[in-house]
């Protein structure tokens, strides 16, 4: 009788489909994946330790560099945690600006996620560049507001760093209108494409119970039929004032995760439109001491970041720096299910699954 | 179910498991480490707290605090904070990974960076630092190989400057 044995195959850390420096050790039975062991830490910068030596405000730019695609939402999560800890109020106009920026960030993230997913599937850079082209229009808005395109460092405790420039609102409306049209275009290009369907449909099915048990959040969870979104479940900022839907699908495969992202782009655009319509005049920054010393205690606050539930846990000893600074990184926890999703599939499917979970190593390793 | 009701249920079913209910921004219950697993099982199966939000830890000097945030994905509830305190030399806590697989990487991270062992964890390993690394960076007595004091001095001088 012919004996077969499994082989160990190393994938990464330098590999174009791993979205950064992520290494996987695969156990293969021929072409089939038997097991997968994820190995992280190649981008570990010790942020949680570093943050303990800097003032609260000095840590704001540090958060930009976690999930470097979504700087604004990282800022928002950190800002609302410090505000909870220190008991600060935020002016009305600043809240609206925060929502507009957070939702634009969600669109940016989903565009990059879809583009990168298609890249991984082998549609080399054509869909990616369409997505990046639209993303540039949003980054232009970020740049005119805060001077930076990716590492925005725009939010402050009790407000935002600067008011919107005059031309922001008309240009934002133009971008939103253009994006509605363009998302339809992208759907015509991709959604019913035969190759995309063959590569994504029925691949990497994440059952509902497993998703909840593994604390999976974000679009990955909602594609498995759980309508959980922090914006609806525990509204922060002023999300309770907007009308939007939580798109969910029951299939739980890669294709569902792709469709959820497209649907969420439309919902985000809808929220931005409402926020632009109701943007009140007034201050954008509350009176807050430049050097914050929050009272002794601890606080956890969370937001729905584009990738899932992003939370900060801060402990204050009454000093100028946090005593403990912890980040609940959604993508690290979402990766718990990766070995279950790939078992029995092949390496090209693994690449599609990683693309559809949408990871960023800057946030996983911190 | 309100926070007080949850606390009453825990005290009713597990007498002696609650150590303290400290004043905090979020409703917090401090549990005995050896009772953590049974209380967590009860919270998940009977009270519907099916979602382990996060696992983290704080170095409090003589003891470590392991902090769990528990919530639910089914209705509009907040979350419950569970804390467990362990003495520094032993630093061992039962793992929640058998209940929630979502705890796996987070407990790995706490073990790696804070040096708290989780008994019953299927594969406790260093997740951020490399194999063979010595020490646990997030402990307050950790001395990093680079001059971290400079950072602290900059923050301090910023604090003391005339117009901060």
PDB file of N, CA, C and O in Angstrom, chain A residues 38 40-41 44 48-50 52-53 84 210 212-217 228 232 290-291 298-300 302 309 313 320 323-324 326 328 332-333 336 340 364-366, chain B residues 25-26 50-54 56-57 59-60 67 69 73 76 79 83 99-102 105-106 109 125 127-129 137-140 148 151-152 155 158-159 164:
ATOM      1  N   UNK A  38      -1.559  30.456  12.316  1.00  0.00           N
ATOM      2  CA  UNK A  38      -1.157  31.837  12.019  1.00  0.00           C
ATOM      3  C   UNK A  38      -0.052  32.298  12.971  1.00  0.00           C
ATOM      4  O   UNK A  38      -0.060  31.946  14.153  1.00  0.00           O
ATOM      5  N   UNK A  40       1.917  35.817  14.159  1.00  0.00           N
ATOM      6  CA  UNK A  40       1.884  37.279  14.051  1.00  0.00           C
ATOM      7  C   UNK A  40       3.179  37.864  14.613  1.00  0.00           C
ATOM      8  O   UNK A  40       4.111  37.149  14.932  1.00  0.00           O
ATOM      9  N   UNK A  41       3.162  39.170  14.772  1.00  0.00           N
ATOM     10  CA  UNK A  41       4.215  39.839  15.529  1.00  0.00           C
ATOM     11  C   UNK A  41       5.287  40.481  14.695  1.00  0.00           C
ATOM     12  O   UNK A  41       6.172  41.135  15.237  1.00  0.00           O
ATOM     13  N   UNK A  44       5.026  44.171  15.229  1.00  0.00           N
ATOM     14  CA  UNK A  44       4.773  44.579  16.611  1.00  0.00           C
ATOM     15  C   UNK A  44       5.685  45.737  16.981  1.00  0.00           C
ATOM     16  O   UNK A  44       6.900  45.606  16.939  1.00  0.00           O
ATOM     17  N   UNK A  48       1.350  49.528  23.047  1.00  0.00           N
ATOM     18  CA  UNK A  48       0.684  49.616  24.343  1.00  0.00           C
ATOM     19  C   UNK A  48       1.686  50.020  25.422  1.00  0.00           C
ATOM     20  O   UNK A  48       1.340  50.728  26.359  1.00  0.00           O
ATOM     21  N   UNK A  49       2.915  49.576  25.285  1.00  0.00           N
ATOM     22  CA  UNK A  49       3.961  49.975  26.237  1.00  0.00           C
ATOM     23  C   UNK A  49       4.366  51.422  25.992  1.00  0.00           C
ATOM     24  O   UNK A  49       4.510  52.221  26.921  1.00  0.00           O
ATOM     25  N   UNK A  50       4.537  51.759  24.729  1.00  0.00           N
ATOM     26  CA  UNK A  50       4.953  53.104  24.343  1.00  0.00           C
ATOM     27  C   UNK A  50       3.975  54.141  24.870  1.00  0.00           C
ATOM     28  O   UNK A  50       4.362  55.198  25.372  1.00  0.00           O
ATOM     29  N   UNK A  52       2.279  54.216  27.444  1.00  0.00           N
ATOM     30  CA  UNK A  52       2.321  54.468  28.878  1.00  0.00           C
ATOM     31  C   UNK A  52       3.337  55.552  29.236  1.00  0.00           C
ATOM     32  O   UNK A  52       3.383  56.007  30.367  1.00  0.00           O
ATOM     33  N   UNK A  53       4.205  55.912  28.288  1.00  0.00           N
ATOM     34  CA  UNK A  53       5.213  56.920  28.595  1.00  0.00           C
ATOM     35  C   UNK A  53       4.890  58.269  27.966  1.00  0.00           C
ATOM     36  O   UNK A  53       5.656  59.202  28.098  1.00  0.00           O
ATOM     37  N   UNK A  84     -14.782  59.575  27.869  1.00  0.00           N
ATOM     38  CA  UNK A  84     -15.540  58.846  28.891  1.00  0.00           C
ATOM     39  C   UNK A  84     -14.782  58.845  30.215  1.00  0.00           C
ATOM     40  O   UNK A  84     -15.357  59.068  31.271  1.00  0.00           O
ATOM     41  N   UNK A 210     -20.338  29.701  15.159  1.00  0.00           N
ATOM     42  CA  UNK A 210     -18.881  29.797  15.266  1.00  0.00           C
ATOM     43  C   UNK A 210     -18.457  31.262  15.302  1.00  0.00           C
ATOM     44  O   UNK A 210     -17.582  31.650  16.085  1.00  0.00           O
ATOM     45  N   UNK A 212     -20.103  33.843  16.458  1.00  0.00           N
ATOM     46  CA  UNK A 212     -20.382  34.448  17.763  1.00  0.00           C
ATOM     47  C   UNK A 212     -19.405  33.913  18.799  1.00  0.00           C
ATOM     48  O   UNK A 212     -18.845  34.656  19.594  1.00  0.00           O
ATOM     49  N   UNK A 213     -19.151  32.598  18.769  1.00  0.00           N
ATOM     50  CA  UNK A 213     -18.252  31.991  19.742  1.00  0.00           C
ATOM     51  C   UNK A 213     -16.836  32.535  19.625  1.00  0.00           C
ATOM     52  O   UNK A 213     -16.111  32.626  20.601  1.00  0.00           O
ATOM     53  N   UNK A 214     -16.431  32.908  18.421  1.00  0.00           N
ATOM     54  CA  UNK A 214     -15.075  33.419  18.212  1.00  0.00           C
ATOM     55  C   UNK A 214     -15.020  34.942  18.292  1.00  0.00           C
ATOM     56  O   UNK A 214     -14.026  35.533  17.893  1.00  0.00           O
ATOM     57  N   UNK A 215     -16.081  35.586  18.763  1.00  0.00           N
ATOM     58  CA  UNK A 215     -16.126  37.043  18.916  1.00  0.00           C
ATOM     59  C   UNK A 215     -15.816  37.779  17.615  1.00  0.00           C
ATOM     60  O   UNK A 215     -15.229  38.860  17.635  1.00  0.00           O
ATOM     61  N   UNK A 216     -16.190  37.201  16.493  1.00  0.00           N
ATOM     62  CA  UNK A 216     -15.982  37.870  15.208  1.00  0.00           C
ATOM     63  C   UNK A 216     -16.925  39.069  15.120  1.00  0.00           C
ATOM     64  O   UNK A 216     -18.061  39.002  15.579  1.00  0.00           O
ATOM     65  N   UNK A 217     -16.445  40.179  14.603  1.00  0.00           N
ATOM     66  CA  UNK A 217     -17.289  41.368  14.468  1.00  0.00           C
ATOM     67  C   UNK A 217     -17.108  41.969  13.080  1.00  0.00           C
ATOM     68  O   UNK A 217     -16.266  41.531  12.306  1.00  0.00           O
ATOM     69  N   UNK A 228     -25.405  42.443  14.149  1.00  0.00           N
ATOM     70  CA  UNK A 228     -24.771  43.161  15.263  1.00  0.00           C
ATOM     71  C   UNK A 228     -23.863  44.247  14.725  1.00  0.00           C
ATOM     72  O   UNK A 228     -22.922  43.985  13.975  1.00  0.00           O
ATOM     73  N   UNK A 232     -25.663  50.518  16.117  1.00  0.00           N
ATOM     74  CA  UNK A 232     -27.066  50.297  16.430  1.00  0.00           C
ATOM     75  C   UNK A 232     -27.232  49.698  17.820  1.00  0.00           C
ATOM     76  O   UNK A 232     -28.107  50.079  18.581  1.00  0.00           O
ATOM     77  N   UNK A 290      -5.194  71.660  27.967  1.00  0.00           N
ATOM     78  CA  UNK A 290      -4.276  71.112  26.965  1.00  0.00           C
ATOM     79  C   UNK A 290      -3.575  69.868  27.506  1.00  0.00           C
ATOM     80  O   UNK A 290      -3.298  68.939  26.773  1.00  0.00           O
ATOM     81  N   UNK A 291      -3.310  69.877  28.802  1.00  0.00           N
ATOM     82  CA  UNK A 291      -2.672  68.712  29.411  1.00  0.00           C
ATOM     83  C   UNK A 291      -3.711  68.020  30.286  1.00  0.00           C
ATOM     84  O   UNK A 291      -4.084  68.514  31.332  1.00  0.00           O
ATOM     85  N   UNK A 298     -10.869  53.381  35.378  1.00  0.00           N
ATOM     86  CA  UNK A 298     -10.663  52.723  34.093  1.00  0.00           C
ATOM     87  C   UNK A 298     -11.928  52.850  33.251  1.00  0.00           C
ATOM     88  O   UNK A 298     -13.019  53.031  33.785  1.00  0.00           O
ATOM     89  N   UNK A 299     -11.752  52.783  31.968  1.00  0.00           N
ATOM     90  CA  UNK A 299     -12.909  52.916  31.072  1.00  0.00           C
ATOM     91  C   UNK A 299     -12.662  52.124  29.811  1.00  0.00           C
ATOM     92  O   UNK A 299     -11.528  52.024  29.331  1.00  0.00           O
ATOM     93  N   UNK A 300     -13.745  51.544  29.305  1.00  0.00           N
ATOM     94  CA  UNK A 300     -13.701  50.872  28.006  1.00  0.00           C
ATOM     95  C   UNK A 300     -14.739  51.551  27.138  1.00  0.00           C
ATOM     96  O   UNK A 300     -15.854  51.807  27.586  1.00  0.00           O
ATOM     97  N   UNK A 302     -16.148  51.674  22.843  1.00  0.00           N
ATOM     98  CA  UNK A 302     -16.004  50.934  21.599  1.00  0.00           C
ATOM     99  C   UNK A 302     -16.749  51.639  20.481  1.00  0.00           C
ATOM    100  O   UNK A 302     -17.733  52.336  20.724  1.00  0.00           O
ATOM    101  N   UNK A 309     -15.519  45.614  15.788  1.00  0.00           N
ATOM    102  CA  UNK A 309     -15.627  46.389  17.017  1.00  0.00           C
ATOM    103  C   UNK A 309     -14.235  46.785  17.507  1.00  0.00           C
ATOM    104  O   UNK A 309     -13.450  45.950  17.931  1.00  0.00           O
ATOM    105  N   UNK A 313      -9.278  50.214  26.054  1.00  0.00           N
ATOM    106  CA  UNK A 313      -9.418  50.079  27.499  1.00  0.00           C
ATOM    107  C   UNK A 313      -8.289  50.882  28.122  1.00  0.00           C
ATOM    108  O   UNK A 313      -7.110  50.571  27.906  1.00  0.00           O
ATOM    109  N   UNK A 320      -0.309  62.184  33.867  1.00  0.00           N
ATOM    110  CA  UNK A 320      -0.409  62.755  32.533  1.00  0.00           C
ATOM    111  C   UNK A 320      -0.384  61.683  31.449  1.00  0.00           C
ATOM    112  O   UNK A 320      -0.695  61.965  30.301  1.00  0.00           O
ATOM    113  N   UNK A 323      -2.059  54.799  32.544  1.00  0.00           N
ATOM    114  CA  UNK A 323      -1.365  53.753  33.304  1.00  0.00           C
ATOM    115  C   UNK A 323      -1.372  52.466  32.496  1.00  0.00           C
ATOM    116  O   UNK A 323      -0.438  51.679  32.548  1.00  0.00           O
ATOM    117  N   UNK A 324      -2.438  52.258  31.760  1.00  0.00           N
ATOM    118  CA  UNK A 324      -2.545  51.083  30.892  1.00  0.00           C
ATOM    119  C   UNK A 324      -3.348  51.509  29.684  1.00  0.00           C
ATOM    120  O   UNK A 324      -4.351  52.222  29.797  1.00  0.00           O
ATOM    121  N   UNK A 326      -4.896  49.709  26.334  1.00  0.00           N
ATOM    122  CA  UNK A 326      -5.116  48.446  25.624  1.00  0.00           C
ATOM    123  C   UNK A 326      -6.060  48.664  24.459  1.00  0.00           C
ATOM    124  O   UNK A 326      -7.015  49.424  24.564  1.00  0.00           O
ATOM    125  N   UNK A 328      -8.577  46.745  21.778  1.00  0.00           N
ATOM    126  CA  UNK A 328      -9.269  45.525  21.339  1.00  0.00           C
ATOM    127  C   UNK A 328      -9.282  45.579  19.815  1.00  0.00           C
ATOM    128  O   UNK A 328     -10.087  46.263  19.205  1.00  0.00           O
ATOM    129  N   UNK A 332      -7.450  41.078  14.743  1.00  0.00           N
ATOM    130  CA  UNK A 332      -6.744  39.985  15.430  1.00  0.00           C
ATOM    131  C   UNK A 332      -7.747  38.916  15.842  1.00  0.00           C
ATOM    132  O   UNK A 332      -7.512  37.713  15.653  1.00  0.00           O
ATOM    133  N   UNK A 333      -8.874  39.360  16.404  1.00  0.00           N
ATOM    134  CA  UNK A 333      -9.862  38.405  16.905  1.00  0.00           C
ATOM    135  C   UNK A 333     -10.601  37.746  15.742  1.00  0.00           C
ATOM    136  O   UNK A 333     -10.920  36.558  15.793  1.00  0.00           O
ATOM    137  N   UNK A 336      -9.250  34.456  14.418  1.00  0.00           N
ATOM    138  CA  UNK A 336      -9.413  33.201  15.153  1.00  0.00           C
ATOM    139  C   UNK A 336     -10.067  32.134  14.281  1.00  0.00           C
ATOM    140  O   UNK A 336      -9.781  30.949  14.412  1.00  0.00           O
ATOM    141  N   UNK A 340     -10.443  27.361  10.733  1.00  0.00           N
ATOM    142  CA  UNK A 340     -11.695  26.639  10.463  1.00  0.00           C
ATOM    143  C   UNK A 340     -12.180  26.871   9.042  1.00  0.00           C
ATOM    144  O   UNK A 340     -12.762  25.981   8.425  1.00  0.00           O
ATOM    145  N   UNK A 364      -3.265  44.334  13.963  1.00  0.00           N
ATOM    146  CA  UNK A 364      -3.144  43.043  14.621  1.00  0.00           C
ATOM    147  C   UNK A 364      -1.937  43.037  15.565  1.00  0.00           C
ATOM    148  O   UNK A 364      -2.030  42.637  16.716  1.00  0.00           O
ATOM    149  N   UNK A 365      -0.811  43.533  15.059  1.00  0.00           N
ATOM    150  CA  UNK A 365       0.414  43.464  15.848  1.00  0.00           C
ATOM    151  C   UNK A 365       0.603  44.666  16.764  1.00  0.00           C
ATOM    152  O   UNK A 365       1.209  44.561  17.814  1.00  0.00           O
ATOM    153  N   UNK A 366       0.088  45.779  16.334  1.00  0.00           N
ATOM    154  CA  UNK A 366       0.239  47.042  17.080  1.00  0.00           C
ATOM    155  C   UNK A 366       1.687  47.354  17.405  1.00  0.00           C
ATOM    156  O   UNK A 366       2.229  47.108  18.385  1.00  0.00           O
TER     157      UNK A 366
ATOM    158  N   UNK B  25     -16.784  53.375  36.194  1.00  0.00           N
ATOM    159  CA  UNK B  25     -17.606  53.949  35.127  1.00  0.00           C
ATOM    160  C   UNK B  25     -18.500  52.880  34.509  1.00  0.00           C
ATOM    161  O   UNK B  25     -19.643  53.140  34.175  1.00  0.00           O
ATOM    162  N   UNK B  26     -17.976  51.690  34.318  1.00  0.00           N
ATOM    163  CA  UNK B  26     -18.764  50.566  33.832  1.00  0.00           C
ATOM    164  C   UNK B  26     -19.005  49.625  35.007  1.00  0.00           C
ATOM    165  O   UNK B  26     -18.167  49.505  35.893  1.00  0.00           O
ATOM    166  N   UNK B  50     -23.490  36.101  25.459  1.00  0.00           N
ATOM    167  CA  UNK B  50     -22.850  35.132  24.570  1.00  0.00           C
ATOM    168  C   UNK B  50     -21.598  35.669  23.893  1.00  0.00           C
ATOM    169  O   UNK B  50     -20.974  34.982  23.103  1.00  0.00           O
ATOM    170  N   UNK B  51     -21.235  36.897  24.172  1.00  0.00           N
ATOM    171  CA  UNK B  51     -20.197  37.548  23.383  1.00  0.00           C
ATOM    172  C   UNK B  51     -19.081  38.032  24.306  1.00  0.00           C
ATOM    173  O   UNK B  51     -19.301  38.923  25.129  1.00  0.00           O
ATOM    174  N   UNK B  52     -17.923  37.407  24.205  1.00  0.00           N
ATOM    175  CA  UNK B  52     -16.764  37.836  24.982  1.00  0.00           C
ATOM    176  C   UNK B  52     -16.092  38.968  24.207  1.00  0.00           C
ATOM    177  O   UNK B  52     -15.462  38.740  23.181  1.00  0.00           O
ATOM    178  N   UNK B  53     -16.257  40.187  24.682  1.00  0.00           N
ATOM    179  CA  UNK B  53     -15.772  41.335  23.908  1.00  0.00           C
ATOM    180  C   UNK B  53     -14.255  41.401  23.944  1.00  0.00           C
ATOM    181  O   UNK B  53     -13.613  41.435  22.905  1.00  0.00           O
ATOM    182  N   UNK B  54     -13.700  41.424  25.150  1.00  0.00           N
ATOM    183  CA  UNK B  54     -12.243  41.545  25.175  1.00  0.00           C
ATOM    184  C   UNK B  54     -11.663  40.940  26.438  1.00  0.00           C
ATOM    185  O   UNK B  54     -12.348  40.781  27.441  1.00  0.00           O
ATOM    186  N   UNK B  56      -8.114  41.465  28.730  1.00  0.00           N
ATOM    187  CA  UNK B  56      -6.883  42.239  28.871  1.00  0.00           C
ATOM    188  C   UNK B  56      -6.415  42.170  30.321  1.00  0.00           C
ATOM    189  O   UNK B  56      -7.014  41.479  31.132  1.00  0.00           O
ATOM    190  N   UNK B  57      -5.339  42.862  30.629  1.00  0.00           N
ATOM    191  CA  UNK B  57      -4.770  42.741  31.961  1.00  0.00           C
ATOM    192  C   UNK B  57      -4.110  44.054  32.365  1.00  0.00           C
ATOM    193  O   UNK B  57      -3.729  44.846  31.512  1.00  0.00           O
ATOM    194  N   UNK B  59      -1.221  45.604  35.291  1.00  0.00           N
ATOM    195  CA  UNK B  59      -0.225  45.341  36.330  1.00  0.00           C
ATOM    196  C   UNK B  59      -0.470  46.316  37.471  1.00  0.00           C
ATOM    197  O   UNK B  59      -0.301  47.516  37.309  1.00  0.00           O
ATOM    198  N   UNK B  60      -0.904  45.789  38.625  1.00  0.00           N
ATOM    199  CA  UNK B  60      -1.206  46.665  39.769  1.00  0.00           C
ATOM    200  C   UNK B  60      -0.121  46.590  40.845  1.00  0.00           C
ATOM    201  O   UNK B  60      -0.406  46.854  42.012  1.00  0.00           O
ATOM    202  N   UNK B  67      -8.909  41.495  33.036  1.00  0.00           N
ATOM    203  CA  UNK B  67     -10.173  42.199  32.826  1.00  0.00           C
ATOM    204  C   UNK B  67     -10.898  41.590  31.635  1.00  0.00           C
ATOM    205  O   UNK B  67     -10.329  41.463  30.555  1.00  0.00           O
ATOM    206  N   UNK B  69     -14.489  41.775  29.310  1.00  0.00           N
ATOM    207  CA  UNK B  69     -15.713  42.501  28.989  1.00  0.00           C
ATOM    208  C   UNK B  69     -16.668  41.516  28.319  1.00  0.00           C
ATOM    209  O   UNK B  69     -16.309  40.899  27.326  1.00  0.00           O
ATOM    210  N   UNK B  73     -24.751  39.752  21.603  1.00  0.00           N
ATOM    211  CA  UNK B  73     -24.954  40.173  20.229  1.00  0.00           C
ATOM    212  C   UNK B  73     -26.430  40.177  19.877  1.00  0.00           C
ATOM    213  O   UNK B  73     -26.801  40.460  18.757  1.00  0.00           O
ATOM    214  N   UNK B  76     -30.042  45.071  22.633  1.00  0.00           N
ATOM    215  CA  UNK B  76     -29.363  46.347  22.850  1.00  0.00           C
ATOM    216  C   UNK B  76     -28.902  46.476  24.295  1.00  0.00           C
ATOM    217  O   UNK B  76     -29.407  47.338  25.017  1.00  0.00           O
ATOM    218  N   UNK B  79     -22.501  46.178  28.503  1.00  0.00           N
ATOM    219  CA  UNK B  79     -21.612  45.068  28.769  1.00  0.00           C
ATOM    220  C   UNK B  79     -21.279  45.039  30.247  1.00  0.00           C
ATOM    221  O   UNK B  79     -21.501  45.996  30.983  1.00  0.00           O
ATOM    222  N   UNK B  83     -13.602  41.149  36.615  1.00  0.00           N
ATOM    223  CA  UNK B  83     -12.174  41.255  36.901  1.00  0.00           C
ATOM    224  C   UNK B  83     -11.768  40.100  37.797  1.00  0.00           C
ATOM    225  O   UNK B  83     -12.550  39.646  38.634  1.00  0.00           O
ATOM    226  N   UNK B  99     -14.623  28.024  26.583  1.00  0.00           N
ATOM    227  CA  UNK B  99     -15.979  28.568  26.460  1.00  0.00           C
ATOM    228  C   UNK B  99     -16.135  29.413  25.207  1.00  0.00           C
ATOM    229  O   UNK B  99     -17.094  29.284  24.468  1.00  0.00           O
ATOM    230  N   UNK B 100     -15.204  30.364  25.042  1.00  0.00           N
ATOM    231  CA  UNK B 100     -15.236  31.256  23.884  1.00  0.00           C
ATOM    232  C   UNK B 100     -13.915  31.121  23.155  1.00  0.00           C
ATOM    233  O   UNK B 100     -12.873  31.515  23.693  1.00  0.00           O
ATOM    234  N   UNK B 101     -13.939  30.616  21.945  1.00  0.00           N
ATOM    235  CA  UNK B 101     -12.674  30.519  21.224  1.00  0.00           C
ATOM    236  C   UNK B 101     -12.117  31.890  20.887  1.00  0.00           C
ATOM    237  O   UNK B 101     -10.939  32.039  20.609  1.00  0.00           O
ATOM    238  N   UNK B 102     -12.975  32.899  20.915  1.00  0.00           N
ATOM    239  CA  UNK B 102     -12.504  34.265  20.673  1.00  0.00           C
ATOM    240  C   UNK B 102     -11.471  34.715  21.687  1.00  0.00           C
ATOM    241  O   UNK B 102     -10.757  35.702  21.454  1.00  0.00           O
ATOM    242  N   UNK B 105      -6.520  34.151  21.076  1.00  0.00           N
ATOM    243  CA  UNK B 105      -5.402  35.045  20.759  1.00  0.00           C
ATOM    244  C   UNK B 105      -5.239  36.136  21.813  1.00  0.00           C
ATOM    245  O   UNK B 105      -4.139  36.607  22.067  1.00  0.00           O
ATOM    246  N   UNK B 106      -6.347  36.532  22.418  1.00  0.00           N
ATOM    247  CA  UNK B 106      -6.241  37.592  23.420  1.00  0.00           C
ATOM    248  C   UNK B 106      -5.529  37.072  24.669  1.00  0.00           C
ATOM    249  O   UNK B 106      -4.746  37.789  25.291  1.00  0.00           O
ATOM    250  N   UNK B 109      -1.955  36.907  23.966  1.00  0.00           N
ATOM    251  CA  UNK B 109      -1.349  38.227  24.042  1.00  0.00           C
ATOM    252  C   UNK B 109      -1.070  38.618  25.495  1.00  0.00           C
ATOM    253  O   UNK B 109      -0.006  39.151  25.816  1.00  0.00           O
ATOM    254  N   UNK B 125       1.008  30.485  23.782  1.00  0.00           N
ATOM    255  CA  UNK B 125       2.286  30.738  23.121  1.00  0.00           C
ATOM    256  C   UNK B 125       2.526  32.239  23.061  1.00  0.00           C
ATOM    257  O   UNK B 125       1.617  33.041  23.268  1.00  0.00           O
ATOM    258  N   UNK B 127       2.737  35.457  21.167  1.00  0.00           N
ATOM    259  CA  UNK B 127       2.040  35.787  19.932  1.00  0.00           C
ATOM    260  C   UNK B 127       2.668  37.001  19.257  1.00  0.00           C
ATOM    261  O   UNK B 127       2.725  37.083  18.026  1.00  0.00           O
ATOM    262  N   UNK B 128       3.169  37.961  20.051  1.00  0.00           N
ATOM    263  CA  UNK B 128       3.774  39.160  19.472  1.00  0.00           C
ATOM    264  C   UNK B 128       5.302  39.066  19.465  1.00  0.00           C
ATOM    265  O   UNK B 128       5.938  39.374  18.471  1.00  0.00           O
ATOM    266  N   UNK B 129       5.874  38.676  20.611  1.00  0.00           N
ATOM    267  CA  UNK B 129       7.322  38.535  20.684  1.00  0.00           C
ATOM    268  C   UNK B 129       7.694  37.157  20.123  1.00  0.00           C
ATOM    269  O   UNK B 129       6.842  36.313  19.912  1.00  0.00           O
ATOM    270  N   UNK B 137       6.959  42.440  28.372  1.00  0.00           N
ATOM    271  CA  UNK B 137       7.147  43.887  28.229  1.00  0.00           C
ATOM    272  C   UNK B 137       6.137  44.771  28.949  1.00  0.00           C
ATOM    273  O   UNK B 137       6.486  45.866  29.370  1.00  0.00           O
ATOM    274  N   UNK B 138       4.889  44.329  29.097  1.00  0.00           N
ATOM    275  CA  UNK B 138       3.906  45.250  29.676  1.00  0.00           C
ATOM    276  C   UNK B 138       3.959  45.297  31.196  1.00  0.00           C
ATOM    277  O   UNK B 138       3.268  46.098  31.806  1.00  0.00           O
ATOM    278  N   UNK B 139       4.775  44.446  31.814  1.00  0.00           N
ATOM    279  CA  UNK B 139       4.934  44.541  33.262  1.00  0.00           C
ATOM    280  C   UNK B 139       5.632  45.848  33.600  1.00  0.00           C
ATOM    281  O   UNK B 139       6.515  46.296  32.871  1.00  0.00           O
ATOM    282  N   UNK B 140       5.230  46.419  34.721  1.00  0.00           N
ATOM    283  CA  UNK B 140       5.772  47.732  35.067  1.00  0.00           C
ATOM    284  C   UNK B 140       7.253  47.661  35.432  1.00  0.00           C
ATOM    285  O   UNK B 140       7.955  48.662  35.355  1.00  0.00           O
ATOM    286  N   UNK B 148      13.664  54.257  27.231  1.00  0.00           N
ATOM    287  CA  UNK B 148      12.262  54.667  27.247  1.00  0.00           C
ATOM    288  C   UNK B 148      12.086  55.904  28.123  1.00  0.00           C
ATOM    289  O   UNK B 148      11.133  56.651  27.987  1.00  0.00           O
ATOM    290  N   UNK B 151      11.321  59.311  26.473  1.00  0.00           N
ATOM    291  CA  UNK B 151       9.923  59.596  26.174  1.00  0.00           C
ATOM    292  C   UNK B 151       9.229  60.210  27.374  1.00  0.00           C
ATOM    293  O   UNK B 151       8.482  61.167  27.265  1.00  0.00           O
ATOM    294  N   UNK B 152       9.482  59.595  28.528  1.00  0.00           N
ATOM    295  CA  UNK B 152       8.813  60.063  29.733  1.00  0.00           C
ATOM    296  C   UNK B 152       9.278  61.483  30.072  1.00  0.00           C
ATOM    297  O   UNK B 152       8.492  62.316  30.495  1.00  0.00           O
ATOM    298  N   UNK B 155       7.518  63.962  27.848  1.00  0.00           N
ATOM    299  CA  UNK B 155       6.159  64.182  28.331  1.00  0.00           C
ATOM    300  C   UNK B 155       6.175  65.056  29.574  1.00  0.00           C
ATOM    301  O   UNK B 155       5.348  65.956  29.738  1.00  0.00           O
ATOM    302  N   UNK B 158       7.007  68.670  28.793  1.00  0.00           N
ATOM    303  CA  UNK B 158       5.812  69.249  28.164  1.00  0.00           C
ATOM    304  C   UNK B 158       4.822  69.653  29.246  1.00  0.00           C
ATOM    305  O   UNK B 158       4.233  70.726  29.218  1.00  0.00           O
ATOM    306  N   UNK B 159       4.694  68.765  30.257  1.00  0.00           N
ATOM    307  CA  UNK B 159       3.757  69.044  31.337  1.00  0.00           C
ATOM    308  C   UNK B 159       4.183  70.252  32.153  1.00  0.00           C
ATOM    309  O   UNK B 159       3.360  71.026  32.624  1.00  0.00           O
ATOM    310  N   UNK B 164       1.551  74.814  28.425  1.00  0.00           N
ATOM    311  CA  UNK B 164       1.390  73.465  27.861  1.00  0.00           C
ATOM    312  C   UNK B 164       0.175  73.391  26.932  1.00  0.00           C
ATOM    313  O   UNK B 164      -0.778  74.104  27.145  1.00  0.00           O
TER     314      UNK B 164
END
